[in-house]
Every structure is written in structure tokens, then in C-alpha cells.
PDB file of C-alpha atoms and ligand atoms in Angstrom:
ATOM      1  CA  MET A 853      19.302  -0.362  -4.042  1.00 52.00           C
ATOM      2  CA  SER A 854      16.845   1.313  -1.681  1.00 58.00           C
ATOM      3  CA  LEU A 855      16.332   0.504   1.689  1.00 63.00           C
ATOM      4  CA  THR A 856      13.143  -1.626   2.543  1.00 72.00           C
ATOM      5  CA  LYS A 857      10.949   0.705   4.344  1.00 88.00           C
ATOM      6  CA  TYR A 858       9.131  -0.845   7.294  1.00 96.00           C
ATOM      7  CA  ALA A 859       5.929   0.449   8.251  1.00 97.00           C
ATOM      8  CA  HIS A 860       5.411  -1.008  11.697  1.00 98.00           C
ATOM      9  CA  MET A 861       8.110  -2.587  13.890  1.00 98.00           C
ATOM     10  CA  LEU A 862       7.347  -4.526  17.167  1.00 98.00           C
ATOM     11  CA  VAL A 863      10.231  -4.638  19.569  1.00 98.00           C
ATOM     12  CA  ALA A 864      10.223  -7.286  22.351  1.00 97.00           C
ATOM     13  CA  VAL A 865      12.014  -5.992  25.324  1.00 97.00           C
ATOM     14  CA  ASP A 866      13.072  -8.098  28.383  1.00 94.00           C
ATOM     15  CA  PHE A 867      14.415  -4.758  30.450  1.00 94.00           C
ATOM     16  CA  SER A 868      17.865  -6.192  30.917  1.00 89.00           C
ATOM     17  CA  ALA A 869      21.002  -3.979  30.478  1.00 85.00           C
ATOM     18  CA  GLU A 870      21.884  -5.652  27.455  1.00 79.00           C
ATOM     19  CA  ALA A 871      18.260  -4.388  25.761  1.00 87.00           C
ATOM     20  CA  GLU A 872      19.795  -1.209  25.652  1.00 91.00           C
ATOM     21  CA  THR A 873      21.764  -2.244  22.102  1.00 92.00           C
ATOM     22  CA  LEU A 874      18.273  -3.477  20.852  1.00 94.00           C
ATOM     23  CA  VAL A 875      16.337  -0.549  21.990  1.00 95.00           C
ATOM     24  CA  ALA A 876      18.747   1.986  20.369  1.00 96.00           C
ATOM     25  CA  ARG A 877      18.690  -0.287  17.051  1.00 96.00           C
ATOM     26  CA  ALA A 878      14.930   0.053  17.154  1.00 97.00           C
ATOM     27  CA  ALA A 879      14.480   3.812  17.438  1.00 97.00           C
ATOM     28  CA  GLN A 880      17.425   4.517  14.976  1.00 96.00           C
ATOM     29  CA  LEU A 881      15.397   2.263  12.317  1.00 95.00           C
ATOM     30  CA  ARG A 882      12.143   3.537  13.233  1.00 96.00           C
ATOM     31  CA  ASP A 883      13.429   7.164  12.423  1.00 95.00           C
ATOM     32  CA  GLN A 884      14.864   6.008   9.220  1.00 94.00           C
ATOM     33  CA  CYS A 885      11.766   4.404   8.171  1.00 94.00           C
ATOM     34  CA  ALA A 886       9.361   6.915   9.580  1.00 95.00           C
ATOM     35  CA  ALA A 887       7.662   3.813  11.230  1.00 96.00           C
ATOM     36  CA  ARG A 888       5.315   3.158  13.985  1.00 98.00           C
ATOM     37  CA  LEU A 889       7.062   1.534  16.906  1.00 98.00           C
ATOM     38  CA  SER A 890       5.418  -0.805  19.087  1.00 98.00           C
ATOM     39  CA  LEU A 891       6.760  -2.098  22.488  1.00 98.00           C
ATOM     40  CA  LEU A 892       6.330  -5.604  24.215  1.00 98.00           C
ATOM     41  CA  HIS A 893       7.480  -7.135  27.185  1.00 98.00           C
ATOM     42  CA  VAL A 894       5.835 -10.314  28.363  1.00 97.00           C
ATOM     43  CA  VAL A 895       5.785 -11.687  31.944  1.00 95.00           C
ATOM     44  CA  GLU A 896       6.316 -15.190  31.557  1.00 90.00           C
ATOM     45  CA  TYR A 897       4.651 -16.423  35.123  1.00 76.00           C
ATOM     46  CA  LEU A 898       5.467 -20.008  36.069  1.00 71.00           C
ATOM     47  CA  PRO A 899       3.544 -20.869  39.226  1.00 67.00           C
ATOM     48  CA  MET A 900       5.567 -24.061  39.486  1.00 62.00           C
ATOM     49  CA  ALA A 901       8.567 -22.390  39.447  1.00 62.00           C
ATOM     50  CA  TYR A 902       8.020 -20.207  42.458  1.00 59.00           C
ATOM     51  CA  SER A 903       6.299 -22.919  44.473  1.00 59.00           C
ATOM     52  CA  GLY A 904       9.285 -24.290  45.962  1.00 63.00           C
ATOM     53  CA  ASP A 905      10.867 -22.610  48.774  1.00 66.00           C
ATOM     54  CA  LEU A 906       9.430 -19.129  48.304  1.00 67.00           C
ATOM     55  CA  VAL A 907       6.886 -18.357  51.397  1.00 71.00           C
ATOM     56  CA  LEU A 908       4.847 -15.560  50.350  1.00 71.00           C
ATOM     57  CA  PRO A 909       2.454 -13.517  52.466  1.00 74.00           C
ATOM     58  CA  GLU A 910      -0.985 -14.344  52.835  1.00 76.00           C
ATOM     59  CA  GLY A 911      -3.096 -12.275  50.095  1.00 73.00           C
ATOM     60  CA  PHE A 912       0.233 -11.173  48.073  1.00 76.00           C
ATOM     61  CA  ASP A 913      -0.607 -11.495  44.244  1.00 81.00           C
ATOM     62  CA  LEU A 914       2.574 -12.521  42.734  1.00 84.00           C
ATOM     63  CA  GLU A 915       1.281 -12.361  39.495  1.00 85.00           C
ATOM     64  CA  GLN A 916      -0.160  -8.929  39.557  1.00 89.00           C
ATOM     65  CA  GLU A 917       3.152  -7.785  41.451  1.00 89.00           C
ATOM     66  CA  LEU A 918       5.191  -8.856  38.231  1.00 91.00           C
ATOM     67  CA  LEU A 919       2.797  -7.050  36.120  1.00 93.00           C
ATOM     68  CA  ASP A 920       2.896  -4.062  38.138  1.00 95.00           C
ATOM     69  CA  VAL A 921       6.848  -3.848  37.804  1.00 95.00           C
ATOM     70  CA  ALA A 922       6.744  -4.629  34.320  1.00 97.00           C
ATOM     71  CA  ALA A 923       3.960  -1.768  33.619  1.00 97.00           C
ATOM     72  CA  ARG A 924       6.471   0.697  35.316  1.00 98.00           C
ATOM     73  CA  GLN A 925       9.229  -0.286  33.395  1.00 97.00           C
ATOM     74  CA  MET A 926       7.439  -0.250  29.963  1.00 98.00           C
ATOM     75  CA  SER A 927       6.101   3.227  31.057  1.00 98.00           C
ATOM     76  CA  ALA A 928       9.716   4.513  31.553  1.00 97.00           C
ATOM     77  CA  LEU A 929      10.951   3.111  28.429  1.00 97.00           C
ATOM     78  CA  GLY A 930       7.930   4.314  26.365  1.00 97.00           C
ATOM     79  CA  GLU A 931       8.252   7.742  27.656  1.00 98.00           C
ATOM     80  CA  ARG A 932      12.030   7.825  26.922  1.00 96.00           C
ATOM     81  CA  LEU A 933      11.713   6.601  23.458  1.00 96.00           C
ATOM     82  CA  GLY A 934       8.743   8.780  22.994  1.00 96.00           C
ATOM     83  CA  VAL A 935       6.389   5.844  22.059  1.00 97.00           C
ATOM     84  CA  GLU A 936       2.540   6.524  22.250  1.00 96.00           C
ATOM     85  CA  PRO A 937       0.856   4.374  25.395  1.00 97.00           C
ATOM     86  CA  GLY A 938      -1.409   2.403  23.228  1.00 97.00           C
ATOM     87  CA  ASP A 939       1.728   1.234  21.534  1.00 98.00           C
ATOM     88  CA  ARG A 940       3.139  -0.325  24.578  1.00 98.00           C
ATOM     89  CA  ARG A 941       2.271  -3.700  25.689  1.00 98.00           C
ATOM     90  CA  VAL A 942       2.668  -6.163  28.806  1.00 97.00           C
ATOM     91  CA  GLU A 943       1.424  -9.254  28.480  1.00 96.00           C
ATOM     92  CA  ILE A 944       1.505 -12.634  30.383  1.00 94.00           C
ATOM     93  CA  GLY A 945       2.460 -15.709  28.729  1.00 94.00           C
ATOM     94  CA  ASN A 946       5.327 -17.835  26.970  1.00 93.00           C
ATOM     95  CA  THR A 947       7.537 -15.109  25.490  1.00 95.00           C
ATOM     96  CA  GLY A 948       8.182 -16.629  22.173  1.00 95.00           C
ATOM     97  CA  HIS A 949       4.441 -17.230  21.397  1.00 96.00           C
ATOM     98  CA  THR A 950       3.378 -14.141  22.812  1.00 97.00           C
ATOM     99  CA  ILE A 951       5.983 -12.139  20.563  1.00 98.00           C
ATOM    100  CA  LEU A 952       4.439 -13.929  17.339  1.00 98.00           C
ATOM    101  CA  ARG A 953       0.747 -13.744  18.775  1.00 98.00           C
ATOM    102  CA  VAL A 954       0.964  -9.831  18.937  1.00 98.00           C
ATOM    103  CA  ALA A 955       3.051  -9.340  16.035  1.00 98.00           C
ATOM    104  CA  GLU A 956       0.185 -11.077  14.201  1.00 98.00           C
ATOM    105  CA  ASP A 957      -2.401  -9.024  16.018  1.00 98.00           C
ATOM    106  CA  LEU A 958      -0.693  -5.750  15.201  1.00 98.00           C
ATOM    107  CA  GLY A 959       0.358  -6.633  11.521  1.00 98.00           C
ATOM    108  CA  VAL A 960       3.691  -5.472  11.936  1.00 98.00           C
ATOM    109  CA  ASP A 961       6.092  -6.089   9.310  1.00 97.00           C
ATOM    110  CA  LEU A 962       9.241  -6.414  11.338  1.00 98.00           C
ATOM    111  CA  ILE A 963       9.976  -7.932  14.928  1.00 98.00           C
ATOM    112  CA  LEU A 964      13.088  -6.898  16.660  1.00 97.00           C
ATOM    113  CA  VAL A 965      14.600  -9.098  19.519  1.00 94.00           C
ATOM    114  CA  GLY A 966      18.155  -9.499  20.953  1.00 90.00           C
ATOM    115  CA  SER A 967      20.177 -12.301  20.075  1.00 84.00           C
ATOM    116  CA  HIS A 968      21.274 -12.728  23.689  1.00 69.00           C
ATOM    117  CA  GLY A 969      19.223 -11.852  27.054  1.00 49.00           C
ATOM    118  CA  ARG A 970      18.158 -12.998  30.063  1.00 53.00           C
ATOM    119  CA  HIS A 971      17.594 -16.787  30.244  1.00 56.00           C
ATOM    120  CA  GLY A 972      16.000 -18.186  33.292  1.00 52.00           C
ATOM    121  CA  LEU A 973      14.172 -21.335  32.419  1.00 50.00           C
ATOM    122  CA  ALA A 974      13.500 -20.676  29.044  1.00 49.00           C
ATOM    123  CA  ALA A 975      17.234 -21.444  28.222  1.00 50.00           C
ATOM    124  CA  LEU A 976      16.318 -25.214  28.634  1.00 44.00           C
ATOM    125  CA  LEU A 977      13.884 -24.726  25.791  1.00 42.00           C
ATOM    126  CA  GLY A 978      15.770 -22.930  23.442  1.00 50.00           C
ATOM    127  CA  SER A 979      16.239 -19.154  22.953  1.00 82.00           C
ATOM    128  CA  THR A 980      13.237 -16.872  22.300  1.00 90.00           C
ATOM    129  CA  ALA A 981      15.062 -15.466  19.044  1.00 89.00           C
ATOM    130  CA  ARG A 982      15.180 -18.695  17.703  1.00 88.00           C
ATOM    131  CA  SER A 983      11.310 -19.491  18.221  1.00 91.00           C
ATOM    132  CA  VAL A 984      10.592 -16.065  16.922  1.00 95.00           C
ATOM    133  CA  LEU A 985      12.752 -16.668  13.741  1.00 92.00           C
ATOM    134  CA  ASN A 986      10.860 -20.230  13.440  1.00 92.00           C
ATOM    135  CA  GLY A 987       7.478 -19.021  13.751  1.00 96.00           C
ATOM    136  CA  ALA A 988       7.224 -15.533  12.245  1.00 97.00           C
ATOM    137  CA  ARG A 989       5.650 -14.540   9.122  1.00 97.00           C
ATOM    138  CA  CYS A 990       7.156 -11.180   8.743  1.00 97.00           C
ATOM    139  CA  ASP A 991      10.901 -10.023   8.743  1.00 96.00           C
ATOM    140  CA  VAL A 992      12.650 -10.954  11.966  1.00 95.00           C
ATOM    141  CA  LEU A 993      15.978  -8.817  13.012  1.00 93.00           C
ATOM    142  CA  ALA A 994      17.821 -10.510  15.824  1.00 90.00           C
ATOM    143  CA  VAL A 995      20.242  -7.706  17.008  1.00 89.00           C
ATOM    144  CA  ARG A 996      23.443  -8.867  18.669  1.00 85.00           C
ATOM    145  CA  VAL A 997      23.518  -7.719  22.172  1.00 81.00           C
ATOM    146  CA  PRO A 998      26.705  -7.690  24.135  1.00 77.00           C
ATOM    147  CA  GLU A 999      26.693  -9.269  27.159  1.00 69.00           C
ATOM    148  CA  VAL A1000      27.081  -6.946  30.125  1.00 61.00           C
TER     149      VAL A1000
HETATM  150  P1  AMP B1088      16.763 -14.969  25.257  1.00 80.44           P
HETATM  151  O1  AMP B1088      16.135 -15.911  23.939  1.00 80.44           O
HETATM  152  O2  AMP B1088      15.838 -15.176  26.542  1.00 80.44           O
HETATM  153  O3  AMP B1088      18.168 -14.761  25.608  1.00 80.44           O
HETATM  154  O4  AMP B1088      16.123 -13.594  24.735  1.00 80.44           O
HETATM  155  C1  AMP B1088      16.693 -12.907  23.577  1.00 80.44           C
HETATM  156  C2  AMP B1088      15.783 -11.570  23.301  1.00 80.44           C
HETATM  157  O5  AMP B1088      14.214 -12.176  23.384  1.00 80.44           O
HETATM  158  C3  AMP B1088      15.672 -10.373  24.151  1.00 80.44           C
HETATM  159  O6  AMP B1088      16.640  -9.668  23.882  1.00 80.44           O
HETATM  160  C4  AMP B1088      14.298 -10.038  23.874  1.00 80.44           C
HETATM  161  O7  AMP B1088      14.309  -9.217  22.606  1.00 80.44           O
HETATM  162  C5  AMP B1088      13.580 -11.293  23.813  1.00 80.44           C
HETATM  163  N1  AMP B1088      12.674 -11.478  25.232  1.00 80.44           N
HETATM  164  C6  AMP B1088      13.336 -12.128  26.027  1.00 80.44           C
HETATM  165  N2  AMP B1088      12.588 -12.308  27.228  1.00 80.44           N
HETATM  166  C7  AMP B1088      11.530 -11.585  26.782  1.00 80.44           C
HETATM  167  C8  AMP B1088      10.413 -11.064  27.549  1.00 80.44           C
HETATM  168  N3  AMP B1088      10.093 -11.314  28.802  1.00 80.44           N
HETATM  169  N4  AMP B1088       9.937 -10.150  26.798  1.00 80.44           N
HETATM  170  C9  AMP B1088       9.912  -9.630  25.764  1.00 80.44           C
HETATM  171  N5  AMP B1088      11.058 -10.069  24.972  1.00 80.44           N
HETATM  172  C10 AMP B1088      11.712 -10.675  25.585  1.00 80.44           C
END
């Protein structure tokens, strides 16, 4: 039986320490399939989650700050994996929905997610892996990532 060859894979990374296992698996599959690899990180900015005790300096744009930090992490990861700058994406929105939307936009044939990662508020709504599995129109590989 021959191995299914994927042409374009999307890996959703949360930049947690656990994500290393996922990233290593994605790079390995990319090489085996000679596939294109796209990276996605979603900044899930929920203004109401920060509005409580946090007092921000006048003019401080928290959303922009989160995007800047994510862009730096994405750039470092992309360099390390040899992913072209055009294939590195940082988006703002709901994580599950954004992964599905970007996967559709790019027409990928495989989405890779970790089956465990950072939770935060999203844990109350169900895991990212589950919502991606439920909504995806292509194959999904949920890579078991050990808790660090
Ligand atoms: P979780 O359901 O939050 O435990 O996350 C499981 C997996 O979903 C992670 O290993 C990532 O593959 C993906 N994921 C979670 N959060 C994000 C994020 N902010 N951006 C991109 N992918 C994410």
C-alpha cells in the first residue's frame, strides 16, 4: 500500500513548549511528501477577558502588542523550519474557526493540530482539535503532544 502524498499541509501552532512535537512531525511529513507547509498562529483576543483587573497605560494597544509578539515567534519558527515568509500566517479571531477558514482559503489537503496544548478560556468551549476535526473538509492529523 502506498503512502498518501499530501501536497499542502497547514500546521496550527500555539507556540507552547508542547508544540515542538507537532512541529517536528509536520516537518517530517513535509519532507516525506515533498509537500508545501504553511504555518498558522491565531491570536485569540478577547477584550472582555482583559477588561477586569488589568490597567493598561494610556495609548497601549494590547491587540497590536499580541500580534507583534506572535509575528516575532512566527518568524523565528518559520526560519527554523525553512518555511517561506509567504507561508507563515498570524491571524486574529477564534482559533478553531480561523484554522478552518485559512485551511479553506489555502486549499490545503491536511491540517495538523496538537491533541493537547494551552487552554485558557477555550477549554470551556471544547478543544481546538475537536472543533477542527468537526469542521474540516480535508484530512486532519491530531498529533498527541506530551504535556511538558
Ligand atoms: P487546545 O485545544 O487549546 O488544547 O489546542 C490543541 C491544538 O490546537 C494545539 O496543539 C495547536 O495545534 C492548536 N492551537 C491551539 N491554540 C492555537 C492558536 N492560538 N493558534 C494556532 N493553533 C492553535
